[in-house]
Coordinates of C-alpha atoms in Angstrom, one line a residue:
M1 CA -0.1 0.0 0.0
P2 CA 1.5 3.4 -1.0
T3 CA 2.6 5.7 1.7
S4 CA 0.1 8.6 2.3
N5 CA 2.7 11.1 3.7
L6 CA 0.0 13.0 5.4
D7 CA 2.1 13.4 8.4
K8 CA 4.3 15.8 6.4
L9 CA 1.5 18.3 6.5
H10 CA 2.2 18.9 10.2
Q11 CA 5.7 20.1 9.1
L12 CA 4.3 23.1 7.3
T13 CA 4.9 26.4 9.1
T14 CA 2.3 29.1 9.8
S15 CA 2.7 32.0 7.4
G16 CA 5.2 29.8 5.2
L17 CA 4.9 30.4 1.5
V18 CA 3.0 27.9 -0.7
D19 CA 2.5 27.6 -4.4
L20 CA -1.2 27.4 -5.3
E21 CA -2.0 26.1 -8.8
I22 CA -5.6 26.7 -9.8
L23 CA -6.8 24.1 -12.4
T24 CA -9.4 25.2 -15.0
P25 CA -10.8 23.3 -18.0
T26 CA -8.5 25.2 -20.4
D27 CA -5.6 26.5 -18.4
S28 CA -4.1 26.8 -15.0
K29 CA -3.0 29.7 -12.9
R30 CA -0.2 29.7 -10.3
V31 CA 0.0 32.1 -7.4
K32 CA 2.0 32.4 -4.2
T33 CA 0.2 32.7 -0.9
E34 CA 0.7 31.7 2.8
F35 CA -0.2 28.6 4.8
V36 CA -2.5 29.5 7.7
G37 CA -3.2 26.2 9.3
L38 CA -5.1 22.9 9.2
L39 CA -7.8 20.9 11.0
E40 CA -6.6 17.2 10.6
N41 CA -8.9 15.1 8.3
K42 CA -11.1 18.1 7.7
F43 CA -9.4 21.0 5.9
I44 CA -6.3 23.0 5.0
I45 CA -6.4 26.8 5.4
L46 CA -4.5 29.2 3.1
N47 CA -4.5 32.9 3.1
Y48 CA -6.4 34.5 0.2
P49 CA -3.9 36.0 -2.3
N50 CA -4.0 39.7 -2.9
S51 CA -5.2 41.2 -6.2
R52 CA -1.6 42.0 -7.1
R53 CA -0.6 38.4 -7.0
L54 CA -3.7 37.2 -8.8
P55 CA -5.8 39.9 -10.7
A56 CA -9.6 38.9 -10.8
S57 CA -9.0 36.2 -8.2
S58 CA -12.7 35.7 -7.6
D59 CA -13.0 34.4 -11.1
Y60 CA -10.7 31.5 -10.2
L61 CA -11.0 30.8 -6.5
R62 CA -14.4 29.5 -6.0
D63 CA -16.1 26.5 -4.1
G64 CA -15.4 23.2 -5.9
V65 CA -12.5 24.4 -8.0
M66 CA -9.6 21.8 -8.1
V67 CA -6.2 23.1 -7.0
V68 CA -2.7 21.8 -6.5
V69 CA -0.8 22.9 -3.4
R70 CA 3.0 22.8 -3.3
A71 CA 5.2 23.8 -0.3
L72 CA 8.7 23.4 1.0
I73 CA 9.1 21.7 4.3
E74 CA 11.4 23.7 6.6
G75 CA 14.5 21.9 7.7
S76 CA 14.0 18.8 5.5
G77 CA 17.0 19.3 3.4
G78 CA 15.0 20.5 0.4
Q79 CA 11.8 18.3 0.4
V80 CA 8.7 19.6 -1.3
I81 CA 5.2 18.3 -0.7
A82 CA 2.3 18.4 -3.1
F83 CA -1.3 17.5 -3.1
R84 CA -4.4 17.9 -5.3
Q85 CA -7.8 18.7 -3.9
Q86 CA -10.9 20.8 -4.2
I87 CA -11.6 24.2 -2.6
M88 CA -14.2 23.5 0.1
S89 CA -15.1 27.2 0.8
V90 CA -13.7 30.7 0.5
A91 CA -14.4 32.8 3.7
S92 CA -14.5 36.5 3.8
H93 CA -14.9 37.2 7.6
P94 CA -13.1 37.9 9.8
A95 CA -10.4 37.4 7.2
K96 CA -10.4 36.3 3.6
L97 CA -9.3 32.7 3.6
I98 CA -9.3 29.6 1.5
F99 CA -10.5 26.2 2.9
I100 CA -9.4 23.2 0.9
N101 CA -10.6 19.6 1.5
Y102 CA -8.1 17.6 3.5
P103 CA -6.0 15.5 1.1
K104 CA -6.1 11.7 1.1
Q105 CA -2.4 11.5 -0.1
V106 CA 0.5 13.9 -0.2
Q107 CA 3.3 13.5 -2.7
L108 CA 6.9 14.1 -1.6
F109 CA 9.7 15.4 -3.8
A110 CA 13.3 16.1 -3.3
L111 CA 14.6 19.4 -4.7
R112 CA 17.6 18.8 -7.0
S113 CA 19.9 21.8 -7.3
Q114 CA 20.5 23.0 -10.9
T115 CA 24.0 23.8 -11.9
R116 CA 24.2 27.4 -13.3
I117 CA 26.5 28.7 -16.0
P118 CA 27.8 32.2 -15.8
T119 CA 26.8 34.5 -18.6
L120 CA 26.7 38.2 -19.5
L121 CA 23.8 38.5 -21.9
P122 CA 22.2 42.0 -22.2
A123 CA 18.5 41.6 -21.8
K124 CA 15.2 43.3 -20.8
L125 CA 12.8 42.3 -18.1
K126 CA 9.2 43.0 -18.9
L127 CA 7.0 42.9 -15.8
S128 CA 3.3 42.0 -15.7
D129 CA 2.4 45.7 -15.1
D130 CA 4.2 46.5 -18.5
R131 CA 7.3 48.1 -17.0
I132 CA 10.5 47.2 -18.8
L133 CA 13.7 47.0 -16.8
E134 CA 17.2 46.9 -18.5
G135 CA 19.8 44.5 -17.3
L136 CA 22.0 41.4 -17.7
I137 CA 21.4 37.7 -17.5
K138 CA 24.3 36.8 -15.1
D139 CA 23.8 33.1 -15.1
I140 CA 21.5 30.5 -16.7
S141 CA 20.4 26.9 -16.0
L142 CA 17.8 24.6 -17.6
T143 CA 15.0 26.1 -15.4
G144 CA 15.9 29.7 -14.9
V145 CA 18.2 32.6 -14.9
M146 CA 19.7 35.2 -12.6
F147 CA 18.8 38.6 -13.9
D148 CA 20.7 41.6 -12.7
I149 CA 18.7 44.9 -13.0
R150 CA 21.0 47.9 -13.5
G151 CA 20.8 50.8 -11.2
D152 CA 17.7 52.3 -9.5
Q153 CA 15.0 51.3 -12.1
Q154 CA 12.4 50.1 -9.6
D155 CA 11.4 51.2 -6.2
E156 CA 9.0 48.4 -5.1
N157 CA 9.1 44.7 -4.4
I158 CA 8.9 42.8 -7.6
K159 CA 9.1 39.2 -6.1
D160 CA 6.4 36.8 -7.2
M161 CA 5.6 38.9 -10.3
Q162 CA 5.1 37.3 -13.7
C163 CA 7.6 38.5 -16.3
T164 CA 9.1 38.1 -19.7
V165 CA 12.8 37.9 -20.3
I166 CA 13.7 39.5 -23.6
L167 CA 17.2 39.1 -25.2
N168 CA 18.7 42.3 -26.7
S169 CA 20.6 40.3 -29.3
S170 CA 17.5 38.7 -30.7
D171 CA 13.6 38.6 -30.6
K172 CA 13.9 35.6 -28.3
S173 CA 11.9 35.9 -25.2
F174 CA 11.0 33.6 -22.1
E175 CA 8.0 33.7 -19.9
G176 CA 8.7 33.3 -16.2
E177 CA 8.2 34.3 -12.6
I178 CA 10.4 36.2 -10.2
C179 CA 11.2 33.9 -7.3
S180 CA 13.6 36.2 -5.6
A181 CA 14.8 39.8 -5.7
K182 CA 17.8 41.0 -3.6
E183 CA 19.2 44.5 -3.7
H184 CA 22.9 45.0 -4.0
V185 CA 25.2 48.0 -4.5
A186 CA 24.6 48.3 -8.2
G187 CA 21.0 47.3 -8.5
V188 CA 18.7 44.4 -7.9
R189 CA 19.4 40.7 -8.5
C190 CA 16.4 38.6 -9.5
G191 CA 16.1 34.8 -9.6
I192 CA 13.7 34.0 -12.3
K193 CA 12.0 30.6 -12.9
L194 CA 11.3 30.2 -16.6
L195 CA 8.4 28.3 -18.1
A196 CA 10.4 27.1 -21.1
S197 CA 11.0 23.3 -21.5
E198 CA 14.6 21.8 -21.1
D199 CA 14.8 21.3 -24.9
E200 CA 14.0 24.9 -25.6
M201 CA 16.6 26.0 -23.0
K202 CA 19.2 23.7 -24.5
T203 CA 18.5 25.0 -28.0
F204 CA 18.8 28.6 -26.7
M205 CA 22.1 27.9 -25.1
K206 CA 23.6 26.3 -28.1
E207 CA 22.5 29.3 -30.2
H208 CA 24.5 31.6 -27.7
F209 CA 27.5 29.2 -27.6
I210 CA 26.8 28.0 -24.1
D211 CA 27.5 24.2 -23.7
P212 CA 24.4 22.6 -22.1
S213 CA 26.3 19.5 -21.3
A214 CA 27.9 21.4 -18.3
L215 CA 24.4 21.2 -16.8
E216 CA 24.1 17.4 -16.9
P217 CA 23.7 15.8 -13.4
T218 CA 26.5 13.6 -12.2
V219 CA 25.2 10.2 -11.5
E220 CA 26.5 8.7 -8.3

């Protein structure tokens, strides 16, 4: 009988970040929000994402909608849990919260660190609010890039925003999400998770004389 891993839910921390994927008949939407708590065998409670994270959220977050919840377990050495369930209810008082049916099974994944290759590719970062920021792709992997925004081009937190990375040398662009944004002396360094497939990334690297074989994992 397969392991349910339900005990792992108790390792989630209150206010810890979770990834909420909302499944629709034609598409899916992903948004970051926070874990609030749980009542064992009854429901999981998540914070309702603000409108900046998910515009028109009421169109997607409704009773009965199927969602996938993913979260990193603190102190687990890089384990991610994931489960799929329906939204039980959306509460608006005293705070806006999402109640999700308690899962019957939780999947467990180990995070695998991706090797990154240093680069200096001039590029633009187009944000979901149509702002365009100039910068450099400082390193690249099969799943993302480190984008360095030059100077003082933005004055607010851009973490969790959807974005498009546009290469200056060509019309090539990649959709993605800003997973981290850290200020440094010369600007802001952003870690961006790209939506492109590994094959697309390998093709892009070869076009820019980057050897993708350097990213192949070592089998122990």
